[in-house]
Amino acid sequence: MNPFAYTSPRNTTDASALAVPNGDFALPVLKSGGMDLLDRMKEGLERPDLVVDLTRIDDPTLDAIDAGRIGGRVTLAMVAESEELRKSAPILGAASGSAATPQVRNVATVAGNLLQETRCWYWRMSQFDCLRKTGDDCPAREGDHRFHVIFQDGPCLMVHPSNLAPALFVLDGEVEVVGGDRTRIPIRDLYADPAVDWRSASVLSPAEIITGIRFKSAPNSAFIALKQKQSFDWPMVSGYAVLDLDGDVIKSARTCAGAVAPRPHPLPQVDAALAGLSIHDEARIRAACEISVDGADPLPGTAYKMTLLPVAIRRAVAAAAHSAGTARGGDA
Amino acid sequence: MNGGGPTIIGPLPAKTSLQVNGRQLDFVAEPATTLLEALREQCDVTGPKEVCDRAACGGCTVLLDERPVASCMMLALDATDRKITTVEGIGSVDAPDPLQMAMAEFDAMQCGFCTPGVVTAAKALLIQNPRPNLDEIRAALSGNLCRCGTYPNIFNAVLVASGQEPVEEPTDRGRSASGERA
Ligand SMILES: Cc1cc2nc3c(=O)[nH]c(=O)nc-3n(C[C@H](O)[C@H](O)[C@H](O)COP(=O)(O)OP(=O)(O)OC[C@H]3O[C@@H](n4cnc5c(N)ncnc54)[C@H](O)[C@@H]3O)c2cc1C
Ligand code: SF4
Ligand code: FES
Ligand code: FES
């Protein structure tokens, strides 16, 4: 890592001020758990002159969990272990508990998880330039793109890496921010349209700090990851479902796909097809989930995801229908 | 110092203190020093191993306030006010922890490079959950890779260290821990 200065502000006002380039420090950067940031610094992708540590801010709301809110500094491990969340929105614990490893989850925060950078290996290696950095081409298009998109929503073919972001999509979540002129951003607006801006990790300005997430409770909610390895790895494809049930009938559904597009990929056509079905009507649920790939334009190396996506969505719907199926971890 | 604002440390080497295995260790290091580098190179605490240097193997596992973390992906400055436990703080050659005895008894290592991280992560589990079942042991150790593939023996060592019976766990190749076909 390059040499840098380090500071631990005690309040978010100071942290915001320090995060904006100024005369003393031209390249300040915010750090929560540092799981993503240090990875990029070690690779030389990020060369800050000041690391602004958010772990010592004196504000207990950053660490609080309740039925409809999680502080931005809460770790993925705490989300996965929370009894409160297991009742109000089991999808959050399942998505958090399935990410990475215990060692990572004990440090990685909710805010950092939403803002982590792409895992595209060309992007992660300093020897490659690409569209998402300063270049004009995407080496993944002709290269090895086996973990990339099937929905080509922009010229960059990365998939969004966060396990939590799609969960917040189906929970109608919002992100709490301080340091700018707004205090809430709907999760669906947190990430830029990849057809217009394929370089930013989010729409936040440098001074804006995520202090928490808010979401609707959803006892019938589930997350399923289809993975190559059960630990250490990001999913190949993930499925997210929230069901509103009337007895055994799906009154309404909200589904979303992860790891298939540059942003979490909501599936309104699946939601419409699921509405009114009995949770026991396996044939029609299967048919509804098959249309999750509508509009996909897979790359040669990602065609296999066309088979995985309907399976991930179907398993998420089944797990959400029988809340016993929303066991911690959510790995299938 | 910077006006009345928060203290700015570095970028030049600065005095740093860590609480490691119950002792305060003071040294001078750049803010860009990871916790793992500080432990190994400044504090001569070499139990935690550098393998991947990317939070992707568990070889550098230490406990931070009793939870396992990857010391390679954390700055030493991030850990200054926390309680750090390394494998050196779990037992000694003269007075090994029951977990370390069980690791030896079950031959739960081959090259031994992953072992300090495994013991540290398993100890954290046993502090939290004194009688974990096999699934809980597997989950707790899912952040520790062993390239020699000693997992079945590690799991049995943790079972025995927590007062339970070892199991004949079939490995992925369809063999049980004792080498018989499952
Ligand atoms: C081996 C491994 C496997 C992994 N597998 C998965 C997986 O399966 N699924 C998954 O979702 N993730 C996975 N991850 C990624 C991990 O979950 C993220 O790196 C982590 O959540 C980031 O959180 P952090 O607190 O460490 O963020 P940091 O690294 O501190 O920050 C990440 C980014 O967010 C910015 N930032 C941090 N906090 C704030 C804030 N409060 N306000 C504004 N900006 C902020 C930082 O400036 C930085 O750009 C994996 C990581 C590893 C190492
Ligand atoms: S997919 Fe995106 S991040 Fe990866 S090489 Fe192409 S442009 Fe860069
Ligand atoms: S060396 Fe830290 S996890 Fe591999
Ligand atoms: S004993 Fe060799 S890596 Fe585990």
Coordinates of C-alpha atoms and ligand atoms in Angstrom, one line a residue:
Chain A
M1 CA 0.0 0.0 0.0
N2 CA 1.1 3.6 -0.6
P3 CA 1.9 5.7 2.4
F4 CA -1.1 7.6 3.8
A5 CA -2.2 9.5 6.8
Y6 CA -4.9 8.1 9.1
T7 CA -7.6 9.8 11.2
S8 CA -10.5 8.7 13.4
P9 CA -13.1 11.4 13.6
R10 CA -15.6 11.1 16.5
N11 CA -18.6 12.5 14.6
T12 CA -19.9 12.3 11.1
T13 CA -19.7 16.0 10.6
D14 CA -15.9 15.9 10.9
A15 CA -15.8 12.7 8.9
S16 CA -17.7 14.3 6.0
A17 CA -15.5 17.4 6.1
L18 CA -12.4 15.2 6.0
A19 CA -13.7 13.1 3.1
V20 CA -13.8 16.0 0.7
P21 CA -10.5 16.8 -1.1
N22 CA -8.9 19.9 0.4
G23 CA -5.6 21.8 0.6
D24 CA -4.0 19.3 3.0
F25 CA -5.3 16.1 1.4
A26 CA -6.2 15.7 -2.2
L27 CA -7.3 12.0 -2.1
P28 CA -9.1 11.3 1.2
V29 CA -11.1 8.1 1.4
L30 CA -13.7 6.7 3.9
K31 CA -13.0 3.4 5.5
S32 CA -15.4 1.2 7.5
G33 CA -14.3 -2.4 7.9
G34 CA -11.8 -1.9 5.1
M35 CA -12.4 -5.3 3.6
D36 CA -12.9 -3.9 0.1
L37 CA -10.9 -0.7 0.5
L38 CA -7.6 -2.5 1.6
D39 CA -8.0 -5.0 -1.2
R40 CA -8.0 -2.1 -3.7
M41 CA -5.2 -0.2 -2.0
K42 CA -3.0 -3.3 -2.0
E43 CA -3.6 -3.7 -5.7
G44 CA -2.7 0.0 -6.2
L45 CA -6.2 0.8 -7.6
E46 CA -6.7 3.2 -4.8
R47 CA -3.9 5.5 -3.5
P48 CA -5.4 7.7 -0.8
D49 CA -3.3 10.3 1.0
L50 CA -5.8 10.2 4.0
V51 CA -7.8 7.3 5.3
V52 CA -10.8 8.5 7.3
D53 CA -11.7 5.8 9.7
L54 CA -15.4 5.5 10.5
T55 CA -15.2 2.8 13.2
R56 CA -14.6 5.2 16.1
I57 CA -17.4 7.7 15.5
D58 CA -19.2 8.1 18.7
D59 CA -22.8 7.4 17.7
P60 CA -24.6 4.2 19.0
T61 CA -27.3 4.5 16.2
L62 CA -24.6 3.4 13.8
D63 CA -24.4 0.0 15.6
A64 CA -28.1 -0.4 16.4
I65 CA -30.5 -3.1 15.0
D66 CA -34.2 -3.0 15.2
A67 CA -37.1 -4.5 13.2
G68 CA -37.0 -1.9 10.4
R69 CA -33.6 -0.4 10.6
I70 CA -29.9 -1.4 10.7
G71 CA -27.1 1.0 11.5
G72 CA -24.6 1.5 8.8
R73 CA -21.7 0.2 10.9
V74 CA -23.4 -3.1 11.9
T75 CA -21.3 -6.0 10.7
L76 CA -22.6 -8.7 8.4
A77 CA -22.0 -11.2 11.3
M78 CA -24.3 -9.1 13.6
V79 CA -27.0 -9.0 10.9
A80 CA -26.8 -12.8 10.4
E81 CA -27.0 -13.4 14.2
S82 CA -29.9 -11.0 14.9
E83 CA -33.1 -12.7 16.3
E84 CA -35.0 -9.5 15.7
L85 CA -34.2 -9.5 12.0
R86 CA -34.8 -13.2 11.7
K87 CA -38.4 -12.4 12.6
S88 CA -38.9 -9.2 10.8
A89 CA -36.9 -9.8 7.6
P90 CA -35.1 -13.2 7.5
I91 CA -33.8 -12.4 4.0
L92 CA -31.3 -9.9 5.5
G93 CA -29.6 -12.4 7.8
A94 CA -29.6 -15.1 5.1
A95 CA -27.9 -12.8 2.6
S96 CA -25.4 -11.5 5.1
G97 CA -24.6 -14.9 6.6
S98 CA -23.9 -16.4 3.2
A99 CA -21.4 -13.7 2.2
A100 CA -17.6 -14.3 2.4
T101 CA -16.3 -16.0 5.6
P102 CA -16.7 -15.6 9.4
Q103 CA -13.5 -13.6 9.5
V104 CA -14.8 -11.2 6.8
R105 CA -18.3 -11.0 8.2
N106 CA -17.0 -10.0 11.7
V107 CA -15.5 -6.8 10.2
A108 CA -17.4 -6.0 7.0
T109 CA -20.2 -3.4 7.5
V110 CA -23.6 -3.0 6.0
A111 CA -22.6 0.4 4.5
G112 CA -19.4 -1.0 3.0
N113 CA -21.1 -4.0 1.6
L114 CA -23.5 -1.8 -0.4
L115 CA -20.6 0.3 -1.7
Q116 CA -18.0 -2.4 -2.4
E117 CA -16.5 -2.3 -5.9
T118 CA -17.0 -4.8 -8.6
R119 CA -15.2 -8.2 -8.5
C120 CA -14.5 -8.1 -12.3
W121 CA -11.0 -9.5 -12.4
Y122 CA -9.8 -7.2 -15.1
W123 CA -10.9 -4.2 -13.1
R124 CA -9.3 -5.7 -9.9
M125 CA -5.9 -6.0 -11.7
S126 CA -3.9 -2.8 -12.0
Q127 CA -2.2 -4.1 -15.2
F128 CA -5.6 -3.9 -17.1
D129 CA -7.3 -0.7 -18.1
C130 CA -11.0 -0.8 -19.0
L131 CA -14.1 1.2 -19.6
R132 CA -14.8 1.3 -15.9
K133 CA -11.4 2.8 -15.2
T134 CA -10.0 5.3 -17.8
G135 CA -10.1 3.2 -20.9
D136 CA -12.4 2.8 -23.9
D137 CA -12.7 -1.0 -24.1
C138 CA -13.9 -3.8 -22.0
P139 CA -11.4 -6.6 -22.0
A140 CA -14.0 -8.9 -20.4
R141 CA -16.2 -8.9 -23.5
E142 CA -13.7 -10.9 -25.5
G143 CA -11.9 -12.3 -22.5
D144 CA -12.9 -14.5 -19.6
H145 CA -16.3 -13.2 -18.4
R146 CA -17.7 -16.3 -16.8
F147 CA -18.9 -14.4 -13.7
H148 CA -20.3 -11.4 -15.7
V149 CA -23.7 -10.3 -16.8
I150 CA -26.6 -11.8 -18.7
F151 CA -28.4 -8.5 -18.8
Q152 CA -26.3 -6.1 -20.7
D153 CA -27.7 -2.9 -19.2
G154 CA -24.6 -0.9 -20.1
P155 CA -21.3 -1.2 -21.8
C156 CA -19.5 -2.5 -18.7
L157 CA -20.3 -6.2 -18.2
M158 CA -19.7 -6.3 -14.4
V159 CA -22.3 -7.8 -12.0
H160 CA -23.1 -6.0 -8.8
P161 CA -21.2 -7.7 -6.0
S162 CA -23.3 -6.9 -2.9
N163 CA -25.4 -9.7 -1.3
L164 CA -27.4 -7.1 0.6
A165 CA -28.3 -4.6 -2.1
P166 CA -30.9 -6.9 -3.9
A167 CA -32.4 -7.8 -0.5
L168 CA -33.0 -4.1 0.1
F169 CA -34.6 -3.8 -3.4
V170 CA -37.3 -6.4 -2.5
L171 CA -37.8 -4.8 0.9
D172 CA -38.3 -1.4 -0.6
G173 CA -35.3 -0.2 1.4
E174 CA -33.8 3.2 1.8
V175 CA -30.3 4.3 2.7
E176 CA -29.9 7.0 5.4
V177 CA -27.2 9.5 4.5
V178 CA -25.6 12.5 6.2
G179 CA -23.1 15.1 4.8
G180 CA -25.2 16.2 1.8
D181 CA -28.5 17.9 1.2
R182 CA -30.6 14.7 1.5
T183 CA -31.1 12.3 4.3
R184 CA -32.7 9.3 2.6
I185 CA -32.0 7.7 -0.8
P186 CA -34.3 4.8 -2.0
I187 CA -32.0 1.8 -2.6
R188 CA -33.3 1.7 -6.2
D189 CA -31.6 5.2 -6.7
L190 CA -28.4 4.4 -4.9
Y191 CA -26.6 3.1 -8.0
A192 CA -26.3 5.0 -11.2
D193 CA -28.0 3.9 -14.4
P194 CA -25.2 1.7 -16.0
A195 CA -26.2 2.9 -19.5
V196 CA -25.3 6.5 -18.5
D197 CA -22.6 6.1 -15.8
W198 CA -20.6 2.9 -15.7
R199 CA -17.8 4.2 -13.5
S200 CA -19.3 5.2 -10.2
A201 CA -19.9 2.7 -7.3
S202 CA -22.9 4.8 -6.2
V203 CA -24.5 8.2 -6.6
L204 CA -23.1 9.4 -3.3
S205 CA -20.9 12.5 -3.2
P206 CA -17.6 12.3 -1.4
A207 CA -19.0 14.0 1.7
E208 CA -22.0 11.7 2.0
I209 CA -21.8 8.9 4.6
I210 CA -24.3 6.1 4.9
T211 CA -25.5 5.9 8.5
G212 CA -28.1 3.2 8.2
I213 CA -30.6 1.3 6.1
R214 CA -34.4 1.2 6.5
F215 CA -36.7 -1.4 5.2
K216 CA -40.2 -2.9 5.4
S217 CA -40.6 -5.9 7.5
A218 CA -41.2 -9.1 5.5
P219 CA -41.5 -12.3 7.5
N220 CA -41.9 -14.3 4.3
S221 CA -38.7 -13.4 2.6
A222 CA -35.8 -15.5 1.5
F223 CA -32.4 -15.4 -0.2
I224 CA -30.7 -18.2 -2.2
A225 CA -27.2 -18.2 -3.5
L226 CA -25.9 -20.6 -6.1
K227 CA -22.2 -20.8 -5.6
Q228 CA -19.2 -22.7 -6.9
K229 CA -17.8 -22.7 -3.4
Q230 CA -19.9 -22.7 -0.2
S231 CA -17.5 -20.3 1.5
F232 CA -15.1 -17.5 0.5
D233 CA -16.9 -16.7 -2.8
W234 CA -19.5 -14.4 -4.2
P235 CA -22.5 -16.2 -5.7
M236 CA -22.7 -17.1 -9.4
V237 CA -26.4 -16.2 -9.3
S238 CA -28.6 -15.3 -6.4
G239 CA -32.3 -15.1 -6.0
Y240 CA -34.3 -12.9 -3.6
A241 CA -38.1 -13.1 -2.9
V242 CA -40.6 -11.4 -0.6
L243 CA -44.1 -12.8 -0.5
D244 CA -47.3 -11.3 0.9
L245 CA -49.4 -14.3 1.7
D246 CA -53.1 -14.7 2.3
G247 CA -53.2 -18.2 3.7
D248 CA -51.6 -20.3 1.0
V249 CA -52.2 -17.7 -1.8
I250 CA -49.6 -15.3 -2.9
K251 CA -51.3 -11.9 -2.8
S252 CA -48.2 -10.2 -4.1
A253 CA -44.6 -10.9 -4.7
R254 CA -41.3 -9.0 -5.1
T255 CA -38.4 -10.8 -6.6
C256 CA -34.9 -9.7 -7.6
A257 CA -31.9 -11.4 -9.1
G258 CA -28.3 -10.9 -8.0
A259 CA -25.0 -11.4 -9.9
V260 CA -26.6 -11.1 -13.4
A261 CA -26.5 -7.3 -14.1
P262 CA -24.5 -4.2 -13.2
R263 CA -27.1 -3.4 -10.6
P264 CA -29.5 -5.7 -8.7
H265 CA -32.0 -6.8 -11.2
P266 CA -35.7 -6.6 -10.1
L267 CA -38.1 -9.0 -11.9
P268 CA -41.5 -7.3 -12.1
Q269 CA -42.7 -9.8 -14.7
V270 CA -42.1 -12.7 -12.3
D271 CA -43.9 -10.7 -9.5
A272 CA -47.0 -10.3 -11.8
A273 CA -47.0 -13.9 -12.8
L274 CA -46.7 -15.1 -9.1
A275 CA -49.6 -12.9 -7.9
G276 CA -52.7 -15.0 -7.2
L277 CA -50.9 -18.4 -7.3
S278 CA -51.2 -21.0 -4.5
I279 CA -47.8 -21.7 -2.9
H280 CA -48.5 -25.4 -3.6
D281 CA -49.0 -24.9 -7.3
E282 CA -45.5 -25.9 -8.2
A283 CA -46.1 -26.1 -12.0
R284 CA -47.3 -22.5 -12.3
I285 CA -44.7 -21.2 -9.8
R286 CA -42.0 -22.9 -12.0
A287 CA -43.5 -21.3 -15.1
A288 CA -43.6 -17.9 -13.4
C289 CA -39.9 -18.2 -12.4
E290 CA -38.9 -19.3 -15.9
I291 CA -39.6 -15.8 -17.3
S292 CA -37.0 -14.4 -14.9
V293 CA -34.6 -14.5 -17.9
D294 CA -36.8 -12.4 -20.2
G295 CA -34.7 -9.7 -21.8
A296 CA -31.4 -11.4 -21.0
D297 CA -28.6 -11.2 -23.6
P298 CA -26.0 -13.5 -22.2
L299 CA -22.3 -13.5 -23.1
P300 CA -20.8 -16.8 -24.5
G301 CA -19.3 -17.4 -21.1
T302 CA -22.4 -16.6 -19.1
A303 CA -25.0 -18.6 -21.0
Y304 CA -25.0 -21.1 -18.1
K305 CA -26.6 -18.4 -15.9
M306 CA -29.7 -18.6 -18.0
T307 CA -30.3 -22.0 -16.5
L308 CA -29.3 -21.0 -12.9
L309 CA -31.4 -17.9 -12.6
P310 CA -34.9 -19.4 -12.8
V311 CA -33.7 -22.1 -10.3
A312 CA -32.4 -19.4 -7.9
I313 CA -35.7 -17.5 -8.1
R314 CA -37.9 -20.6 -7.7
R315 CA -35.9 -21.7 -4.6
A316 CA -36.1 -18.3 -3.1
V317 CA -39.9 -18.2 -3.7
A318 CA -40.3 -21.7 -2.1
A319 CA -38.2 -20.7 0.9
A320 CA -40.1 -17.5 1.4
A321 CA -43.4 -19.4 1.2
H322 CA -42.3 -21.7 4.0
S323 CA -40.4 -19.4 6.3
A324 CA -38.7 -22.5 7.8
G325 CA -36.8 -22.6 4.5
T326 CA -35.1 -19.3 5.3
A327 CA -32.4 -20.8 7.4
R328 CA -29.4 -18.8 8.0
G329 CA -26.9 -18.8 5.1
G330 CA -29.4 -19.4 2.3
D331 CA -26.9 -21.4 0.3
A332 CA -28.4 -24.0 -2.1
Chain B
M1 CA -3.0 17.9 15.0
N2 CA -5.0 19.8 12.5
G3 CA -6.7 22.9 14.0
G4 CA -9.0 21.6 16.7
G5 CA -10.1 18.7 14.5
P6 CA -9.4 15.0 14.9
T7 CA -5.8 13.9 15.2
I8 CA -4.1 13.0 12.0
I9 CA -1.5 10.2 12.3
G10 CA 1.2 9.8 9.7
P11 CA 2.0 9.3 6.9
L12 CA 5.4 9.1 8.6
P13 CA 5.9 6.3 11.1
A14 CA 4.1 7.0 14.3
K15 CA 4.0 5.4 17.8
T16 CA 1.4 2.7 17.9
S17 CA 0.3 0.4 20.8
L18 CA -1.5 -2.9 20.6
Q19 CA -3.0 -5.1 23.3
V20 CA -1.8 -8.6 22.3
N21 CA -2.4 -11.6 24.4
G22 CA -2.8 -9.5 27.5
R23 CA 0.4 -7.5 27.0
Q24 CA 0.7 -3.9 25.7
L25 CA 3.2 -3.8 22.8
D26 CA 4.5 -0.4 21.6
F27 CA 6.2 0.2 18.3
V28 CA 6.7 2.7 15.6
A29 CA 5.1 2.1 12.2
E30 CA 3.5 3.8 9.2
P31 CA -0.3 3.9 9.1
A32 CA -0.1 1.7 6.0
T33 CA 1.0 -1.2 8.2
T34 CA -1.5 -4.0 8.5
L35 CA -2.2 -5.7 11.8
L36 CA -0.6 -8.8 10.5
E37 CA 2.6 -7.0 9.5
A38 CA 2.7 -5.2 12.9
L39 CA 2.3 -8.5 14.8
R40 CA 4.9 -10.4 12.8
E41 CA 7.4 -7.7 12.0
Q42 CA 7.1 -5.2 14.9
C43 CA 5.9 -7.3 17.7
D44 CA 7.6 -10.7 16.9
V45 CA 4.3 -12.5 17.3
T46 CA 4.6 -14.8 14.3
G47 CA 1.8 -17.3 15.0
P48 CA -0.5 -15.6 12.5
K49 CA 0.8 -16.5 9.0
E50 CA 0.7 -14.4 5.8
V51 CA -0.6 -16.6 3.0
C52 CA -3.0 -14.8 0.6
D53 CA -2.8 -11.3 2.1
R54 CA -6.4 -10.7 0.9
A55 CA -8.8 -12.2 3.5
A56 CA -9.1 -15.2 1.3
C57 CA -7.5 -18.1 3.4
G58 CA -7.7 -17.6 7.1
G59 CA -3.9 -18.2 7.7
C60 CA -3.6 -14.8 9.5
T61 CA -6.6 -15.3 11.7
V62 CA -6.5 -13.5 15.1
L63 CA -9.2 -12.7 17.6
L64 CA -10.4 -9.2 18.0
D65 CA -12.4 -9.0 21.2
E66 CA -13.0 -12.7 20.9
R67 CA -14.1 -12.7 17.2
P68 CA -11.9 -14.1 14.5
V69 CA -10.8 -11.6 11.9
A70 CA -8.2 -11.6 9.0
S71 CA -5.3 -9.6 10.4
C72 CA -4.0 -9.1 6.8
M73 CA -7.0 -7.0 5.8
M74 CA -7.0 -4.7 8.8
L75 CA -4.7 -1.8 9.6
A76 CA -2.8 -2.0 12.8
L77 CA -4.3 1.4 13.7
D78 CA -7.8 -0.1 13.4
A79 CA -7.0 -2.4 16.2
T80 CA -5.3 -0.2 18.8
D81 CA -8.1 -0.1 21.3
R82 CA -9.2 -3.7 20.9
K83 CA -8.1 -6.9 22.6
I84 CA -6.1 -9.0 20.3
T85 CA -5.5 -12.8 20.8
T86 CA -3.2 -14.8 18.6
V87 CA -2.4 -18.5 18.8
E88 CA 0.4 -17.6 21.2
G89 CA -2.3 -16.4 23.7
I90 CA -4.2 -19.7 23.6
G91 CA -1.7 -22.1 25.1
S92 CA 2.0 -22.7 25.3
V93 CA 4.3 -25.6 24.6
D94 CA 4.4 -26.3 28.3
A95 CA 0.7 -25.7 29.0
P96 CA -1.2 -26.4 25.8
D97 CA -4.9 -25.7 25.6
P98 CA -7.1 -28.9 25.4
L99 CA -7.9 -27.9 21.8
Q100 CA -4.2 -27.9 21.0
M101 CA -3.8 -31.3 22.7
A102 CA -6.7 -32.6 20.6
M103 CA -5.2 -31.2 17.4
A104 CA -2.0 -33.1 18.2
E105 CA -3.9 -36.3 19.2
F106 CA -5.9 -36.3 16.0
D107 CA -3.0 -35.5 13.7
A108 CA -5.0 -32.5 12.6
M109 CA -2.2 -30.9 10.5
Q110 CA 0.2 -31.9 7.8
C111 CA 2.4 -28.9 6.8
G112 CA 1.0 -26.9 9.7
F113 CA 0.8 -23.6 8.0
C114 CA -3.0 -23.2 8.4
T115 CA -2.9 -24.5 12.0
P116 CA -2.4 -21.3 14.0
G117 CA -5.4 -19.8 12.2
V118 CA -7.5 -22.9 12.6
V119 CA -6.8 -23.2 16.3
T120 CA -7.6 -19.5 16.8
A121 CA -10.9 -19.7 14.9
A122 CA -11.8 -22.9 16.7
K123 CA -11.0 -21.4 20.1
A124 CA -13.3 -18.5 19.3
L125 CA -16.1 -21.0 18.5
L126 CA -15.5 -22.9 21.8
I127 CA -15.6 -19.7 23.8
Q128 CA -19.0 -18.9 22.3
N129 CA -20.4 -22.4 22.1
P130 CA -18.7 -25.0 24.4
R131 CA -20.4 -28.0 22.7
P132 CA -20.7 -27.2 19.0
N133 CA -22.1 -29.9 16.7
L134 CA -20.4 -30.9 13.5
D135 CA -22.3 -28.4 11.3
E136 CA -21.5 -25.6 13.7
I137 CA -17.8 -26.5 13.6
R138 CA -17.8 -26.6 9.9
A139 CA -19.5 -23.2 9.7
A140 CA -17.1 -21.7 12.2
L141 CA -14.1 -23.0 10.3
S142 CA -15.4 -22.1 6.9
G143 CA -13.0 -19.2 6.7
N144 CA -9.9 -21.3 7.2
L145 CA -8.5 -23.1 4.2
C146 CA -6.3 -26.2 4.7
R147 CA -4.5 -27.1 1.5
C148 CA -3.3 -30.3 3.0
G149 CA -7.0 -31.3 3.5
T150 CA -6.8 -32.2 7.1
Y151 CA -10.4 -31.0 7.7
P152 CA -11.9 -34.3 9.0
N153 CA -9.2 -34.5 11.7
I154 CA -9.6 -30.8 12.6
F155 CA -13.3 -31.3 13.1
N156 CA -12.7 -34.4 15.3
A157 CA -10.1 -32.5 17.3
V158 CA -12.7 -29.8 18.0
L159 CA -15.4 -32.3 18.9
V160 CA -13.0 -34.1 21.3
A161 CA -11.7 -30.8 22.8
S162 CA -15.3 -30.0 23.6
G163 CA -15.9 -33.3 25.4
Q164 CA -17.7 -35.0 22.5
E165 CA -17.1 -38.2 20.6
P166 CA -15.2 -38.0 17.3
V167 CA -17.2 -39.0 14.2
E168 CA -16.3 -41.1 11.2
E169 CA -16.8 -38.2 8.8
P170 CA -16.9 -39.2 5.1
T171 CA -14.6 -36.9 3.1
D172 CA -15.5 -35.5 -0.3
R173 CA -13.8 -38.4 -1.9
G174 CA -16.0 -40.9 -0.2
R175 CA -13.5 -42.0 2.4
S176 CA -14.0 -41.8 6.1
A177 CA -11.5 -40.1 8.4
S178 CA -9.9 -43.5 9.1
G179 CA -9.3 -44.0 5.4
E180 CA -12.0 -46.7 4.8
R181 CA -14.5 -46.4 2.0
A182 CA -17.6 -44.8 3.4
Ligands
LIG1 C1 -13.1 -13.6 0.6 C2 -14.2 -12.6 0.5 C3 -15.5 -13.0 0.0 C4 -16.5 -12.1 -0.1 N1 -17.8 -12.6 -0.5 C5 -18.8 -11.8 -0.5 C6 -20.1 -12.2 -0.9 O1 -20.3 -13.4 -1.1 N2 -21.1 -11.3 -0.9 C7 -20.9 -10.0 -0.6 O2 -21.9 -9.2 -0.6 N3 -19.7 -9.5 -0.3 C8 -18.6 -10.4 -0.2 N4 -17.4 -9.9 0.1 C9 -17.2 -8.5 0.2 C10 -17.4 -7.9 1.6 O3 -18.7 -8.2 2.1 C11 -17.2 -6.4 1.5 O4 -15.9 -6.1 1.1 C12 -17.6 -5.7 2.8 O5 -18.9 -5.9 3.1 C13 -17.2 -4.3 2.7 O6 -17.6 -3.6 3.9 P1 -16.4 -2.8 4.7 O7 -17.1 -2.3 5.9 O8 -15.2 -3.6 4.9 O9 -16.2 -1.7 3.7 P2 -14.9 -0.8 3.3 O10 -13.9 -1.7 2.6 O11 -14.4 -0.1 4.5 O12 -15.5 0.2 2.3 C14 -16.0 -0.2 1.0 C15 -16.3 1.1 0.3 O13 -17.4 1.8 0.8 C16 -17.0 3.1 1.3 N5 -17.6 3.3 2.6 C17 -17.5 2.5 3.6 N6 -18.4 2.9 4.6 C18 -19.0 3.9 4.2 C19 -20.1 4.8 4.7 N7 -20.6 4.5 5.9 N8 -20.5 5.8 3.9 C20 -20.0 6.0 2.7 N9 -19.1 5.3 2.1 C21 -18.6 4.2 2.8 C22 -15.5 3.1 1.3 O14 -15.0 4.4 1.0 C23 -15.2 2.1 0.2 O15 -15.1 2.7 -1.0 C24 -16.3 -10.8 0.3 C25 -15.1 -10.3 0.7 C26 -14.0 -11.2 0.8 C27 -12.7 -10.7 1.2
SF4_2 S1 -16.7 -5.7 -17.2 FE1 -16.6 -3.6 -16.6 S2 -15.1 -3.6 -15.0 FE2 -14.8 -5.5 -16.1 S3 -13.3 -5.1 -17.7 FE3 -15.3 -4.7 -18.6 S4 -15.6 -2.5 -18.3 FE4 -14.0 -3.1 -16.9
FES3 S1 -3.3 -14.1 4.8 FE1 -5.0 -13.1 5.7 S2 -6.6 -14.3 5.0 FE2 -5.0 -15.2 3.9
FES4 S1 -1.9 -28.5 7.4 FE1 -1.1 -27.8 5.5 S2 -2.5 -26.2 5.0 FE2 -3.5 -27.1 6.7

